[in-house]
mmCIF file of C-alpha atoms in Angstrom:
data_model
loop_
_atom_site.group_PDB
_atom_site.id
_atom_site.type_symbol
_atom_site.label_atom_id
_atom_site.label_comp_id
_atom_site.label_asym_id
_atom_site.label_seq_id
_atom_site.Cartn_x
_atom_site.Cartn_y
_atom_site.Cartn_z
ATOM 1 C CA MET A 1 -51.753 15.633 45.281
ATOM 2 C CA GLU A 2 -54.284 17.228 42.951
ATOM 3 C CA LEU A 3 -53.985 19.059 39.631
ATOM 4 C CA ARG A 4 -55.524 22.129 41.295
ATOM 5 C CA GLN A 5 -52.651 22.219 43.778
ATOM 6 C CA LEU A 6 -50.121 21.998 40.959
ATOM 7 C CA ALA A 7 -51.825 24.849 39.119
ATOM 8 C CA VAL A 8 -51.689 27.038 42.233
ATOM 9 C CA VAL A 9 -47.972 26.394 42.768
ATOM 10 C CA VAL A 10 -47.218 27.223 39.129
ATOM 11 C CA ALA A 11 -49.257 30.420 39.340
ATOM 12 C CA VAL A 12 -47.481 31.568 42.521
ATOM 13 C CA ALA A 13 -44.071 30.838 40.987
ATOM 14 C CA GLU A 14 -44.853 32.605 37.707
ATOM 15 C CA GLU A 15 -46.617 35.611 39.290
ATOM 16 C CA GLY A 16 -44.086 36.021 42.081
ATOM 17 C CA GLY A 17 -46.577 36.174 44.936
ATOM 18 C CA PHE A 18 -49.743 34.818 46.465
ATOM 19 C CA THR A 19 -51.899 37.874 45.823
ATOM 20 C CA ALA A 20 -50.958 38.062 42.135
ATOM 21 C CA ALA A 21 -51.562 34.335 41.791
ATOM 22 C CA ALA A 22 -54.990 34.749 43.368
ATOM 23 C CA HIS A 23 -55.900 37.401 40.778
ATOM 24 C CA ARG A 24 -54.747 35.114 37.979
ATOM 25 C CA LEU A 25 -56.731 32.179 39.359
ATOM 26 C CA ARG A 26 -59.763 34.352 40.158
ATOM 27 C CA THR A 27 -59.798 33.451 43.809
ATOM 28 C CA VAL A 28 -58.665 35.031 47.082
ATOM 29 C CA GLN A 29 -55.169 35.171 48.551
ATOM 30 C CA SER A 30 -56.120 33.110 51.608
ATOM 31 C CA THR A 31 -57.247 30.219 49.397
ATOM 32 C CA VAL A 32 -53.964 30.224 47.496
ATOM 33 C CA SER A 33 -51.988 30.222 50.747
ATOM 34 C CA THR A 34 -54.083 27.387 52.174
ATOM 35 C CA VAL A 35 -53.622 25.236 49.056
ATOM 36 C CA VAL A 36 -49.837 25.752 49.007
ATOM 37 C CA ARG A 37 -49.456 24.997 52.718
ATOM 38 C CA ALA A 38 -51.487 21.792 52.364
ATOM 39 C CA LEU A 39 -49.301 20.625 49.493
ATOM 40 C CA GLU A 40 -46.133 21.466 51.380
ATOM 41 C CA ARG A 41 -47.362 19.379 54.314
ATOM 42 C CA ASP A 42 -48.028 16.451 51.999
ATOM 43 C CA LEU A 43 -44.582 16.757 50.433
ATOM 44 C CA GLY A 44 -42.843 17.295 53.763
ATOM 45 C CA THR A 45 -40.856 20.275 52.513
ATOM 46 C CA PRO A 46 -41.468 23.987 51.801
ATOM 47 C CA LEU A 47 -41.744 25.030 48.167
ATOM 48 C CA PHE A 48 -41.441 28.810 48.730
ATOM 49 C CA HIS A 49 -39.385 31.204 50.822
ATOM 50 C CA ARG A 50 -41.900 33.767 52.111
ATOM 51 C CA THR A 51 -40.888 37.301 53.078
ATOM 52 C CA THR A 52 -42.905 40.459 53.607
ATOM 53 C CA HIS A 53 -41.918 41.757 50.178
ATOM 54 C CA ARG A 54 -41.626 38.751 47.868
ATOM 55 C CA VAL A 55 -41.963 34.994 47.460
ATOM 56 C CA GLU A 56 -39.160 32.840 46.048
ATOM 57 C CA LEU A 57 -38.884 29.155 45.255
ATOM 58 C CA THR A 58 -36.850 26.976 47.584
ATOM 59 C CA PRO A 59 -34.478 24.373 46.044
ATOM 60 C CA ALA A 60 -37.280 21.850 46.463
ATOM 61 C CA GLY A 61 -39.640 24.264 44.717
ATOM 62 C CA GLU A 62 -37.180 24.713 41.844
ATOM 63 C CA ALA A 63 -37.132 20.952 41.354
ATOM 64 C CA PHE A 64 -40.899 20.639 41.748
ATOM 65 C CA LEU A 65 -41.946 23.367 39.289
ATOM 66 C CA PRO A 66 -40.924 21.702 35.967
ATOM 67 C CA ALA A 67 -42.592 18.458 36.994
ATOM 68 C CA ALA A 68 -45.764 20.327 37.974
ATOM 69 C CA ARG A 69 -45.858 22.107 34.604
ATOM 70 C CA ALA A 70 -45.333 18.806 32.759
ATOM 71 C CA ALA A 71 -48.166 17.169 34.694
ATOM 72 C CA LEU A 72 -50.543 20.034 33.896
ATOM 73 C CA GLU A 73 -49.604 19.895 30.199
ATOM 74 C CA ALA A 74 -50.154 16.134 30.121
ATOM 75 C CA ALA A 75 -53.550 16.564 31.737
ATOM 76 C CA ALA A 76 -54.476 19.200 29.146
ATOM 77 C CA ARG A 77 -53.482 16.837 26.331
ATOM 78 C CA ALA A 78 -55.539 14.055 27.903
ATOM 79 C CA ARG A 79 -58.588 16.306 28.072
ATOM 80 C CA ALA A 80 -58.105 17.370 24.452
ATOM 81 C CA ALA A 81 -57.897 13.740 23.335
ATOM 82 C CA VAL A 82 -61.412 13.039 24.585
ATOM 83 C CA SER A 83 -63.001 16.458 24.345
ATOM 84 C CA PRO A 84 -66.186 16.284 22.251
ATOM 85 C CA VAL A 85 -65.787 17.173 18.574
ATOM 86 C CA ASN A 86 -68.771 18.134 16.446
ATOM 87 C CA GLY A 87 -69.207 18.100 12.705
ATOM 88 C CA GLN A 88 -68.938 15.392 10.091
ATOM 89 C CA VAL A 89 -66.181 13.195 8.666
ATOM 90 C CA ARG A 90 -66.515 11.056 5.536
ATOM 91 C CA LEU A 91 -64.689 7.758 5.848
ATOM 92 C CA GLY A 92 -63.792 5.669 2.812
ATOM 93 C CA VAL A 93 -63.228 1.959 3.435
ATOM 94 C CA CYS A 94 -61.726 -0.341 0.829
ATOM 95 C CA PRO A 95 -63.735 -3.516 0.219
ATOM 96 C CA GLY A 96 -62.055 -6.589 1.613
ATOM 97 C CA LEU A 97 -60.153 -4.557 4.162
ATOM 98 C CA LEU A 98 -61.397 -6.892 6.903
ATOM 99 C CA ALA A 99 -60.301 -4.480 9.628
ATOM 100 C CA ASP A 100 -62.444 -4.132 12.744
ATOM 101 C CA TRP A 101 -63.136 -0.513 11.878
ATOM 102 C CA HIS A 102 -66.726 -0.855 13.176
ATOM 103 C CA ARG A 103 -65.269 -1.013 16.699
ATOM 104 C CA VAL A 104 -63.466 2.257 15.995
ATOM 105 C CA LEU A 105 -66.756 3.871 14.950
ATOM 106 C CA ALA A 106 -68.493 2.644 18.096
ATOM 107 C CA THR A 107 -65.760 4.114 20.308
ATOM 108 C CA LEU A 108 -65.767 7.337 18.301
ATOM 109 C CA ARG A 109 -69.527 7.735 18.797
ATOM 110 C CA HIS A 110 -69.107 7.219 22.536
ATOM 111 C CA VAL A 111 -66.268 9.746 22.872
ATOM 112 C CA HIS A 112 -67.602 12.284 20.354
ATOM 113 C CA PRO A 113 -71.405 11.874 20.215
ATOM 114 C CA GLY A 114 -71.734 15.076 18.193
ATOM 115 C CA LEU A 115 -69.461 13.808 15.401
ATOM 116 C CA ALA A 116 -71.306 12.256 12.465
ATOM 117 C CA VAL A 117 -69.403 9.677 10.407
ATOM 118 C CA GLU A 118 -70.423 8.847 6.850
ATOM 119 C CA VAL A 119 -68.931 5.586 5.512
ATOM 120 C CA ARG A 120 -68.428 4.946 1.802
ATOM 121 C CA GLN A 121 -66.838 2.094 -0.107
ATOM 122 C CA VAL A 122 -63.784 3.128 -2.121
ATOM 123 C CA ALA A 123 -61.687 0.843 -4.326
ATOM 124 C CA ALA A 124 -58.138 0.355 -3.071
ATOM 125 C CA CYS A 125 -56.606 1.949 -6.149
ATOM 126 C CA ASP A 126 -58.893 4.996 -5.897
ATOM 127 C CA GLY A 127 -58.224 5.897 -2.243
ATOM 128 C CA PRO A 128 -55.747 8.787 -2.565
ATOM 129 C CA GLU A 129 -57.652 10.218 -5.532
ATOM 130 C CA ALA A 130 -60.889 10.188 -3.527
ATOM 131 C CA VAL A 131 -59.202 12.186 -0.747
ATOM 132 C CA ALA A 132 -57.532 14.583 -3.190
ATOM 133 C CA GLU A 133 -60.876 15.268 -4.883
ATOM 134 C CA SER A 134 -62.631 15.656 -1.482
ATOM 135 C CA THR A 135 -64.994 12.786 -2.162
ATOM 136 C CA VAL A 136 -64.024 11.502 1.288
ATOM 137 C CA ASP A 137 -61.935 12.925 4.126
ATOM 138 C CA VAL A 138 -60.101 9.724 5.106
ATOM 139 C CA VAL A 139 -59.565 6.402 3.329
ATOM 140 C CA LEU A 140 -58.637 3.172 5.099
ATOM 141 C CA THR A 141 -56.576 1.152 2.664
ATOM 142 C CA VAL A 142 -53.656 -1.243 2.395
ATOM 143 C CA VAL A 143 -50.132 -0.036 1.712
ATOM 144 C CA ALA A 144 -47.255 -2.184 0.540
ATOM 145 C CA ALA A 145 -45.068 -2.186 3.646
ATOM 146 C CA GLY A 146 -41.712 -3.845 3.020
ATOM 147 C CA THR A 147 -42.001 -4.107 -0.759
ATOM 148 C CA LEU A 148 -39.118 -1.706 -1.321
ATOM 149 C CA SER A 149 -36.692 -1.464 1.574
ATOM 150 C CA THR A 150 -33.363 0.319 1.696
ATOM 151 C CA ALA A 151 -31.679 -3.017 1.052
ATOM 152 C CA THR A 152 -33.527 -3.536 -2.249
ATOM 153 C CA ARG A 153 -32.417 -1.947 -5.495
ATOM 154 C CA PRO A 154 -34.746 -1.351 -8.462
ATOM 155 C CA GLY A 155 -34.996 -4.543 -10.468
ATOM 156 C CA ASP A 156 -33.745 -6.825 -7.688
ATOM 157 C CA PRO A 157 -35.893 -9.854 -6.868
ATOM 158 C CA ALA A 158 -37.734 -9.572 -3.574
ATOM 159 C CA PRO A 159 -39.372 -12.121 -1.244
ATOM 160 C CA ASN A 160 -42.187 -14.324 -2.546
ATOM 161 C CA GLY A 161 -42.399 -12.856 -5.987
ATOM 162 C CA PHE A 162 -42.158 -9.159 -5.093
ATOM 163 C CA ALA A 163 -40.435 -7.176 -7.810
ATOM 164 C CA ALA A 164 -38.825 -3.912 -6.820
ATOM 165 C CA ALA A 165 -40.022 -1.493 -9.467
ATOM 166 C CA GLY A 166 -37.871 1.320 -10.739
ATOM 167 C CA SER A 167 -38.807 4.770 -9.525
ATOM 168 C CA ALA A 168 -37.700 8.288 -10.202
ATOM 169 C CA THR A 169 -38.163 9.065 -6.530
ATOM 170 C CA PRO A 170 -35.824 7.107 -4.215
ATOM 171 C CA GLY A 171 -37.686 4.846 -1.815
ATOM 172 C CA LEU A 172 -40.968 4.865 -3.743
ATOM 173 C CA ALA A 173 -42.175 2.020 -5.914
ATOM 174 C CA SER A 174 -43.544 3.090 -9.278
ATOM 175 C CA ALA A 175 -47.307 3.443 -9.435
ATOM 176 C CA ASP A 176 -49.065 0.908 -11.626
ATOM 177 C CA PRO A 177 -52.818 1.039 -11.026
ATOM 178 C CA THR A 178 -53.459 -1.575 -13.710
ATOM 179 C CA ALA A 179 -51.520 -4.185 -11.711
ATOM 180 C CA ALA A 180 -54.613 -4.940 -9.662
ATOM 181 C CA GLY A 181 -57.117 -4.457 -12.440
ATOM 182 C CA CYS A 182 -57.797 -0.820 -11.582
ATOM 183 C CA PRO A 183 -58.374 1.541 -14.509
ATOM 184 C CA SER A 184 -55.397 3.787 -15.149
ATOM 185 C CA ARG A 185 -56.599 7.358 -14.668
ATOM 186 C CA GLY A 186 -53.391 8.838 -13.306
ATOM 187 C CA GLN A 187 -54.319 8.233 -9.688
ATOM 188 C CA VAL A 188 -51.820 7.199 -7.048
ATOM 189 C CA ASP A 189 -51.621 3.494 -6.300
ATOM 190 C CA PRO A 190 -51.660 2.988 -2.517
ATOM 191 C CA ALA A 191 -49.314 0.046 -2.976
ATOM 192 C CA ALA A 192 -46.719 2.546 -4.188
ATOM 193 C CA ILE A 193 -46.559 4.189 -0.768
ATOM 194 C CA PRO A 194 -43.290 3.266 0.961
ATOM 195 C CA ASP A 195 -42.792 1.199 4.082
ATOM 196 C CA LEU A 196 -43.410 3.435 7.087
ATOM 197 C CA ALA A 197 -42.406 3.267 10.709
ATOM 198 C CA PRO A 198 -45.185 4.160 13.184
ATOM 199 C CA GLY A 199 -45.810 7.894 13.160
ATOM 200 C CA VAL A 200 -43.620 8.507 10.076
ATOM 201 C CA HIS A 201 -45.349 10.151 7.135
ATOM 202 C CA PRO A 202 -44.043 10.520 3.585
ATOM 203 C CA ALA A 203 -43.207 13.920 2.176
ATOM 204 C CA PRO A 204 -45.823 15.187 -0.286
ATOM 205 C CA SER A 205 -43.664 14.530 -3.341
ATOM 206 C CA GLY A 206 -43.002 11.905 -5.966
ATOM 207 C CA PRO A 207 -46.041 9.822 -6.983
ATOM 208 C CA PHE A 208 -47.889 10.709 -3.766
ATOM 209 C CA ALA A 209 -50.207 13.640 -4.424
ATOM 210 C CA PRO A 210 -49.148 16.991 -2.905
ATOM 211 C CA GLY A 211 -51.066 17.904 0.225
ATOM 212 C CA LEU A 212 -51.888 14.299 1.141
ATOM 213 C CA ASP A 213 -50.501 12.342 4.068
ATOM 214 C CA ILE A 214 -50.805 8.828 5.444
ATOM 215 C CA THR A 215 -51.033 7.548 8.998
ATOM 216 C CA PRO A 216 -49.821 3.932 9.285
ATOM 217 C CA LEU A 217 -52.188 1.652 11.171
ATOM 218 C CA ALA A 218 -52.078 -2.031 12.097
ATOM 219 C CA GLY A 219 -49.513 -4.285 10.465
ATOM 220 C CA GLU A 220 -49.479 -8.061 10.139
ATOM 221 C CA GLU A 221 -48.471 -10.684 7.581
ATOM 222 C CA LEU A 222 -50.095 -12.490 4.673
ATOM 223 C CA VAL A 223 -50.498 -16.248 5.080
ATOM 224 C CA LEU A 224 -51.728 -19.110 2.903
ATOM 225 C CA ALA A 225 -55.001 -20.629 4.101
ATOM 226 C CA THR A 226 -55.831 -24.160 2.931
ATOM 227 C CA ALA A 227 -58.097 -27.099 3.756
ATOM 228 C CA PRO A 228 -57.696 -28.615 7.228
ATOM 229 C CA GLY A 229 -54.534 -30.676 7.618
ATOM 230 C CA GLY A 230 -51.296 -30.540 5.713
ATOM 231 C CA SER A 231 -48.005 -28.738 6.074
ATOM 232 C CA PRO A 232 -47.721 -25.575 8.167
ATOM 233 C CA SER A 233 -45.280 -24.107 5.637
ATOM 234 C CA ALA A 234 -46.327 -22.287 2.485
ATOM 235 C CA PRO A 235 -44.411 -22.662 -0.791
ATOM 236 C CA ALA A 236 -42.573 -19.603 -2.028
ATOM 237 C CA ASP A 237 -43.925 -20.227 -5.559
ATOM 238 C CA LEU A 238 -47.724 -20.262 -5.817
ATOM 239 C CA SER A 239 -47.856 -20.615 -9.609
ATOM 240 C CA GLU A 240 -48.795 -24.298 -9.395
ATOM 241 C CA LEU A 241 -51.596 -23.845 -6.864
ATOM 242 C CA SER A 242 -55.272 -23.338 -7.579
ATOM 243 C CA LEU A 243 -56.168 -20.112 -5.784
ATOM 244 C CA VAL A 244 -59.362 -18.364 -4.810
ATOM 245 C CA ASP A 245 -59.147 -14.582 -4.937
ATOM 246 C CA PHE A 246 -61.294 -11.485 -4.610
ATOM 247 C CA PRO A 247 -62.437 -8.843 -7.124
ATOM 248 C CA ALA A 248 -60.127 -6.134 -8.447
ATOM 249 C CA GLY A 249 -60.255 -3.062 -6.218
ATOM 250 C CA TRP A 250 -60.440 -5.101 -3.010
ATOM 251 C CA ALA A 251 -57.710 -4.407 -0.482
ATOM 252 C CA ILE A 252 -56.712 -8.078 -0.243
ATOM 253 C CA ARG A 253 -56.534 -8.380 -4.030
ATOM 254 C CA GLU A 254 -54.366 -5.250 -4.179
ATOM 255 C CA ALA A 255 -51.846 -6.682 -1.718
ATOM 256 C CA VAL A 256 -51.789 -10.214 -3.113
ATOM 257 C CA ASP A 257 -51.437 -9.030 -6.730
ATOM 258 C CA ARG A 258 -48.222 -7.301 -5.780
ATOM 259 C CA ALA A 259 -46.932 -10.057 -3.520
ATOM 260 C CA PHE A 260 -47.551 -12.872 -6.021
ATOM 261 C CA PRO A 261 -47.874 -11.450 -9.554
ATOM 262 C CA GLY A 262 -47.262 -14.849 -11.177
ATOM 263 C CA ARG A 263 -49.960 -16.807 -9.372
ATOM 264 C CA ARG A 264 -52.766 -18.621 -11.186
ATOM 265 C CA LEU A 265 -56.244 -17.314 -10.371
ATOM 266 C CA SER A 266 -58.779 -20.171 -10.536
ATOM 267 C CA LEU A 267 -61.752 -18.825 -8.580
ATOM 268 C CA GLU A 268 -62.950 -15.306 -7.774
ATOM 269 C CA VAL A 269 -65.538 -14.550 -5.089
ATOM 270 C CA ASP A 270 -66.685 -11.427 -3.269
ATOM 271 C CA ASP A 271 -67.357 -12.996 0.124
ATOM 272 C CA LEU A 272 -64.828 -14.227 2.665
ATOM 273 C CA ALA A 273 -67.165 -16.913 4.005
ATOM 274 C CA VAL A 274 -67.658 -18.301 0.499
ATOM 275 C CA ALA A 275 -63.887 -18.381 0.031
ATOM 276 C CA ALA A 276 -63.524 -20.295 3.307
ATOM 277 C CA GLY A 277 -66.084 -22.849 2.108
ATOM 278 C CA LEU A 278 -64.085 -23.450 -1.065
ATOM 279 C CA LEU A 279 -60.976 -23.959 1.029
ATOM 280 C CA ARG A 280 -62.695 -26.492 3.312
ATOM 281 C CA ALA A 281 -63.761 -28.450 0.245
ATOM 282 C CA GLY A 282 -60.147 -28.629 -0.883
ATOM 283 C CA LEU A 283 -60.911 -26.802 -4.128
ATOM 284 C CA ALA A 284 -58.353 -24.043 -3.715
ATOM 285 C CA ALA A 285 -56.010 -22.178 -1.404
ATOM 286 C CA CYS A 286 -56.208 -18.489 -0.532
ATOM 287 C CA VAL A 287 -53.709 -15.808 0.527
ATOM 288 C CA LEU A 288 -55.172 -13.811 3.417
ATOM 289 C CA PRO A 289 -54.091 -11.459 6.192
ATOM 290 C CA SER A 290 -53.385 -13.549 9.285
ATOM 291 C CA SER A 291 -56.245 -11.879 11.210
ATOM 292 C CA ALA A 292 -58.710 -12.850 8.467
ATOM 293 C CA ALA A 293 -57.484 -16.442 8.374
ATOM 294 C CA ALA A 294 -57.843 -16.614 12.172
ATOM 295 C CA ARG A 295 -61.606 -16.155 11.785
ATOM 296 C CA PHE A 296 -61.753 -19.710 10.444
ATOM 297 C CA PRO A 297 -59.859 -21.818 12.990
ATOM 298 C CA ASP A 298 -60.671 -25.099 11.212
ATOM 299 C CA LEU A 299 -58.549 -24.088 8.202
ATOM 300 C CA THR A 300 -54.821 -24.695 8.038
ATOM 301 C CA VAL A 301 -52.746 -21.518 8.123
ATOM 302 C CA ARG A 302 -49.456 -21.969 6.302
ATOM 303 C CA ARG A 303 -46.751 -19.344 6.819
ATOM 304 C CA PHE A 304 -44.214 -18.153 4.270
ATOM 305 C CA ASP A 305 -40.521 -18.225 5.110
ATOM 306 C CA ARG A 306 -40.363 -14.536 4.207
ATOM 307 C CA PRO A 307 -43.965 -13.447 4.713
ATOM 308 C CA PRO A 308 -45.316 -10.496 2.730
ATOM 309 C CA ALA A 309 -46.587 -7.687 4.932
ATOM 310 C CA TRP A 310 -50.190 -6.578 5.286
ATOM 311 C CA GLN A 311 -49.929 -2.948 6.334
ATOM 312 C CA LEU A 312 -52.992 -0.764 6.694
ATOM 313 C CA GLY A 313 -52.963 3.011 6.493
ATOM 314 C CA ALA A 314 -55.291 6.006 6.652
ATOM 315 C CA VAL A 315 -54.850 8.420 3.739
ATOM 316 C CA HIS A 316 -55.939 11.991 4.466
ATOM 317 C CA ARG A 317 -55.037 15.599 3.812
ATOM 318 C CA ALA A 318 -51.982 16.914 5.622
ATOM 319 C CA ASP A 319 -53.969 19.781 7.162
ATOM 320 C CA VAL A 320 -56.509 17.708 9.070
ATOM 321 C CA SER A 321 -59.664 19.133 10.591
ATOM 322 C CA PRO A 322 -60.582 18.498 14.255
ATOM 323 C CA ALA A 323 -63.106 15.889 13.073
ATOM 324 C CA VAL A 324 -60.507 14.016 11.033
ATOM 325 C CA ALA A 325 -57.992 14.314 13.870
ATOM 326 C CA ALA A 326 -60.509 12.739 16.263
ATOM 327 C CA LEU A 327 -61.035 9.826 13.864
ATOM 328 C CA LEU A 328 -57.287 9.316 13.374
ATOM 329 C CA ALA A 329 -56.766 9.331 17.149
ATOM 330 C CA GLN A 330 -59.187 6.415 17.472
ATOM 331 C CA LEU A 331 -57.674 4.554 14.523
ATOM 332 C CA GLY A 332 -54.171 4.896 15.968
#
């Protein structure tokens, strides 16, 4: 069975005859008849009642037609998903994101060779503002999945030092850009974006800027990486540990600041490999996304009883261009 055969059957059914279907398909009536007969032989049943004056679907044809239409629509969507897109998209990536976004760019270049991608570094706290001001078209950043669930009331304690902030908009944590050392310029803090199920986007209201949207991406958990050996469990209170951390504006720093606001920062570096070296030497511990910790298999990964989430998201305008849509399709 071929898509061309399905298209011919749909055309005959919708046009009410073989000749009209041939005109629609820009072919001849004999070709349409031959295609339909071949399909009927393959199926082992007639799809049309043929008379000298009109053509009608048989019961088998009535059952076949919706499925044929659905298959043609699915094929059209598949073609659209990989159809070449031209133009340019500006991608902002938060430092310390540690996502394999370079693989996404390689696939995007293969599927859409005419699409140019410009990559810029954007601080985690500046992501939504950069999109709103059209500095970039899309920002890959970290959002605080799970920090304010429906079971948490403002002011209630939350797992591992999370504090549910009060908010005028139900379900949204209050924006506090200074929490991660970001200058307060009225921008939206990405950590204030609520927990999202896959494919669910927040309404453009509350602290999230009007006209902006977010597509949730990969989700995992934060873990405590330490020197080789030791317990596989992480303490809920990190205030007594010596910790290595990353500069303000990094995605990891943004997430860890909110997960463990009372921790003691002993060392700050701007390189993951340097941080791993400090851990091997037993000088400090470090809170990392599990995928980042997995890059150093000699380190001990200690899990929290109630692990904080590491949820990535792509912030963009709600009315996306074809170029942005092509990028989001690869990210998803």
